[in-house]
JSON list of C-alpha atoms in Angstrom, two decimals:
[
{"chain": "A", "resi": 5, "resn": "MET", "atom": "CA", "xyz": [94.94, 87.85, 87.85]},
{"chain": "A", "resi": 6, "resn": "GLU", "atom": "CA", "xyz": [93.01, 89.97, 90.31]},
{"chain": "A", "resi": 7, "resn": "PRO", "atom": "CA", "xyz": [93.69, 93.71, 89.84]},
{"chain": "A", "resi": 8, "resn": "LYS", "atom": "CA", "xyz": [94.30, 94.25, 93.56]},
{"chain": "A", "resi": 9, "resn": "ILE", "atom": "CA", "xyz": [97.09, 91.65, 93.62]},
{"chain": "A", "resi": 10, "resn": "LEU", "atom": "CA", "xyz": [98.57, 93.03, 90.39]},
{"chain": "A", "resi": 11, "resn": "LEU", "atom": "CA", "xyz": [98.69, 96.49, 91.97]},
{"chain": "A", "resi": 12, "resn": "PHE", "atom": "CA", "xyz": [100.51, 95.04, 95.00]},
{"chain": "A", "resi": 13, "resn": "ILE", "atom": "CA", "xyz": [103.04, 93.38, 92.68]},
{"chain": "A", "resi": 14, "resn": "ILE", "atom": "CA", "xyz": [103.68, 96.67, 90.89]},
{"chain": "A", "resi": 15, "resn": "LYS", "atom": "CA", "xyz": [104.09, 98.45, 94.25]},
{"chain": "A", "resi": 16, "resn": "LEU", "atom": "CA", "xyz": [106.48, 95.74, 95.47]},
{"chain": "A", "resi": 17, "resn": "VAL", "atom": "CA", "xyz": [108.68, 95.98, 92.37]},
{"chain": "A", "resi": 18, "resn": "ALA", "atom": "CA", "xyz": [108.78, 99.79, 92.45]},
{"chain": "A", "resi": 19, "resn": "GLY", "atom": "CA", "xyz": [109.31, 99.82, 96.23]},
{"chain": "A", "resi": 20, "resn": "GLY", "atom": "CA", "xyz": [112.10, 97.29, 95.93]},
{"chain": "A", "resi": 21, "resn": "ILE", "atom": "CA", "xyz": [113.89, 99.47, 93.39]},
{"chain": "A", "resi": 22, "resn": "VAL", "atom": "CA", "xyz": [113.45, 102.53, 95.61]},
{"chain": "A", "resi": 23, "resn": "ALA", "atom": "CA", "xyz": [114.74, 100.68, 98.69]},
{"chain": "A", "resi": 24, "resn": "PHE", "atom": "CA", "xyz": [117.76, 99.36, 96.77]},
{"chain": "A", "resi": 25, "resn": "LEU", "atom": "CA", "xyz": [118.64, 102.80, 95.41]},
{"chain": "A", "resi": 26, "resn": "ALA", "atom": "CA", "xyz": [118.14, 104.37, 98.85]},
{"chain": "A", "resi": 27, "resn": "ILE", "atom": "CA", "xyz": [120.63, 101.91, 100.35]},
{"chain": "A", "resi": 28, "resn": "LEU", "atom": "CA", "xyz": [123.12, 102.72, 97.56]},
{"chain": "A", "resi": 29, "resn": "LEU", "atom": "CA", "xyz": [122.67, 106.43, 98.23]},
{"chain": "A", "resi": 30, "resn": "MET", "atom": "CA", "xyz": [123.19, 105.88, 101.95]},
{"chain": "A", "resi": 31, "resn": "SER", "atom": "CA", "xyz": [126.60, 104.39, 101.24]},
{"chain": "A", "resi": 32, "resn": "LYS", "atom": "CA", "xyz": [127.62, 107.69, 99.61]},
{"chain": "A", "resi": 33, "resn": "LYS", "atom": "CA", "xyz": [125.91, 110.13, 102.00]},
{"chain": "A", "resi": 34, "resn": "ARG", "atom": "CA", "xyz": [126.74, 109.26, 105.58]},
{"chain": "A", "resi": 35, "resn": "SER", "atom": "CA", "xyz": [124.65, 111.62, 107.67]},
{"chain": "A", "resi": 36, "resn": "ALA", "atom": "CA", "xyz": [121.88, 111.19, 110.21]},
{"chain": "A", "resi": 37, "resn": "GLY", "atom": "CA", "xyz": [119.34, 112.86, 107.93]},
{"chain": "A", "resi": 38, "resn": "TRP", "atom": "CA", "xyz": [119.99, 110.44, 105.10]},
{"chain": "A", "resi": 39, "resn": "ALA", "atom": "CA", "xyz": [119.96, 107.50, 107.51]},
{"chain": "A", "resi": 40, "resn": "PHE", "atom": "CA", "xyz": [116.44, 108.43, 108.61]},
{"chain": "A", "resi": 41, "resn": "MET", "atom": "CA", "xyz": [115.41, 108.98, 104.98]},
{"chain": "A", "resi": 42, "resn": "VAL", "atom": "CA", "xyz": [116.60, 105.49, 104.02]},
{"chain": "A", "resi": 43, "resn": "SER", "atom": "CA", "xyz": [114.90, 104.07, 107.13]},
{"chain": "A", "resi": 44, "resn": "GLY", "atom": "CA", "xyz": [111.66, 105.70, 106.03]},
{"chain": "A", "resi": 45, "resn": "PHE", "atom": "CA", "xyz": [111.86, 104.07, 102.61]},
{"chain": "A", "resi": 46, "resn": "LEU", "atom": "CA", "xyz": [112.70, 100.68, 104.11]},
{"chain": "A", "resi": 47, "resn": "PHE", "atom": "CA", "xyz": [109.87, 100.90, 106.64]},
{"chain": "A", "resi": 48, "resn": "SER", "atom": "CA", "xyz": [107.53, 101.92, 103.82]},
{"chain": "A", "resi": 49, "resn": "TYR", "atom": "CA", "xyz": [108.53, 98.82, 101.85]},
{"chain": "A", "resi": 50, "resn": "ALA", "atom": "CA", "xyz": [108.14, 96.61, 104.93]},
{"chain": "A", "resi": 51, "resn": "SER", "atom": "CA", "xyz": [104.70, 98.12, 105.50]},
{"chain": "A", "resi": 52, "resn": "LEU", "atom": "CA", "xyz": [103.72, 97.25, 101.93]},
{"chain": "A", "resi": 53, "resn": "VAL", "atom": "CA", "xyz": [104.87, 93.64, 102.41]},
{"chain": "A", "resi": 54, "resn": "TYR", "atom": "CA", "xyz": [102.93, 93.47, 105.70]},
{"chain": "A", "resi": 55, "resn": "GLU", "atom": "CA", "xyz": [99.76, 94.77, 103.99]},
{"chain": "A", "resi": 56, "resn": "LEU", "atom": "CA", "xyz": [100.15, 92.19, 101.22]},
{"chain": "A", "resi": 57, "resn": "LEU", "atom": "CA", "xyz": [100.56, 89.34, 103.71]},
{"chain": "A", "resi": 58, "resn": "ILE", "atom": "CA", "xyz": [97.41, 90.47, 105.51]},
{"chain": "A", "resi": 59, "resn": "GLU", "atom": "CA", "xyz": [95.54, 90.75, 102.21]},
{"chain": "A", "resi": 60, "resn": "LEU", "atom": "CA", "xyz": [96.59, 87.22, 101.21]},
{"chain": "A", "resi": 61, "resn": "GLY", "atom": "CA", "xyz": [95.58, 85.87, 104.62]},
{"chain": "A", "resi": 62, "resn": "VAL", "atom": "CA", "xyz": [99.07, 84.75, 105.63]},
{"chain": "A", "resi": 63, "resn": "LEU", "atom": "CA", "xyz": [99.08, 87.11, 108.62]},
{"chain": "A", "resi": 64, "resn": "THR", "atom": "CA", "xyz": [96.34, 88.66, 110.70]},
{"chain": "A", "resi": 65, "resn": "ALA", "atom": "CA", "xyz": [96.35, 92.12, 112.21]},
{"chain": "A", "resi": 66, "resn": "THR", "atom": "CA", "xyz": [96.80, 92.36, 115.95]},
{"chain": "A", "resi": 67, "resn": "LYS", "atom": "CA", "xyz": [93.69, 92.15, 118.07]},
{"chain": "A", "resi": 68, "resn": "TYR", "atom": "CA", "xyz": [94.72, 95.22, 120.07]},
{"chain": "A", "resi": 69, "resn": "GLY", "atom": "CA", "xyz": [93.71, 98.50, 118.58]},
{"chain": "A", "resi": 70, "resn": "LEU", "atom": "CA", "xyz": [93.46, 102.24, 118.99]},
{"chain": "A", "resi": 71, "resn": "TRP", "atom": "CA", "xyz": [90.32, 103.97, 117.75]},
{"chain": "A", "resi": 72, "resn": "GLY", "atom": "CA", "xyz": [89.31, 100.76, 115.96]},
{"chain": "A", "resi": 73, "resn": "ILE", "atom": "CA", "xyz": [92.59, 100.46, 114.05]},
{"chain": "A", "resi": 74, "resn": "PRO", "atom": "CA", "xyz": [94.91, 97.51, 114.79]},
{"chain": "A", "resi": 75, "resn": "VAL", "atom": "CA", "xyz": [98.13, 98.71, 116.45]},
{"chain": "A", "resi": 76, "resn": "SER", "atom": "CA", "xyz": [100.35, 96.89, 113.95]},
{"chain": "A", "resi": 77, "resn": "THR", "atom": "CA", "xyz": [98.59, 98.55, 111.03]},
{"chain": "A", "resi": 78, "resn": "LEU", "atom": "CA", "xyz": [98.80, 101.93, 112.74]},
{"chain": "A", "resi": 79, "resn": "ILE", "atom": "CA", "xyz": [102.54, 101.52, 113.32]},
{"chain": "A", "resi": 80, "resn": "CYS", "atom": "CA", "xyz": [103.11, 100.46, 109.70]},
{"chain": "A", "resi": 81, "resn": "ALA", "atom": "CA", "xyz": [101.23, 103.51, 108.48]},
{"chain": "A", "resi": 82, "resn": "ALA", "atom": "CA", "xyz": [102.89, 106.06, 110.79]},
{"chain": "A", "resi": 83, "resn": "LEU", "atom": "CA", "xyz": [106.49, 104.88, 111.14]},
{"chain": "A", "resi": 84, "resn": "PRO", "atom": "CA", "xyz": [107.70, 105.78, 107.62]},
{"chain": "A", "resi": 85, "resn": "SER", "atom": "CA", "xyz": [106.27, 109.29, 107.95]},
{"chain": "A", "resi": 86, "resn": "VAL", "atom": "CA", "xyz": [107.90, 109.74, 111.36]},
{"chain": "A", "resi": 87, "resn": "CYS", "atom": "CA", "xyz": [111.27, 108.75, 109.86]},
{"chain": "A", "resi": 88, "resn": "PHE", "atom": "CA", "xyz": [110.80, 111.22, 106.99]},
{"chain": "A", "resi": 89, "resn": "ILE", "atom": "CA", "xyz": [109.86, 114.01, 109.44]},
{"chain": "A", "resi": 90, "resn": "ILE", "atom": "CA", "xyz": [112.96, 113.34, 111.54]},
{"chain": "A", "resi": 91, "resn": "ALA", "atom": "CA", "xyz": [115.10, 113.20, 108.38]},
{"chain": "A", "resi": 92, "resn": "PHE", "atom": "CA", "xyz": [113.86, 116.55, 107.12]},
{"chain": "A", "resi": 93, "resn": "ILE", "atom": "CA", "xyz": [114.26, 118.21, 110.52]},
{"chain": "A", "resi": 94, "resn": "THR", "atom": "CA", "xyz": [117.79, 116.81, 110.81]},
{"chain": "A", "resi": 95, "resn": "MET", "atom": "CA", "xyz": [118.70, 117.99, 107.31]},
{"chain": "A", "resi": 96, "resn": "LEU", "atom": "CA", "xyz": [117.32, 121.46, 108.01]},
{"chain": "A", "resi": 97, "resn": "ALA", "atom": "CA", "xyz": [119.20, 121.66, 111.30]},
{"chain": "A", "resi": 98, "resn": "GLU", "atom": "CA", "xyz": [122.50, 120.72, 109.63]},
{"chain": "A", "resi": 99, "resn": "ARG", "atom": "CA", "xyz": [122.50, 123.77, 107.37]}
]
């Protein structure tokens, strides 16, 4: 098996566990900060799946880009971090 694909499989398994545990945690902690934290983990996992589908050739990146980067790839890279930033700001503002 190609090492690159094996690394994606390991990331998918670990990311799946993280996403599952984040959803379980969300059921216990019902606040806006935790909702954004869980959203960040889920978007991160979705981004990983998107990257794998592009790597396997199932999907292609959008033809529109900013600074030479496809918009879909840029969104997948930035959206989880934006969710984490909002989550941390919300959690800090609650205290």
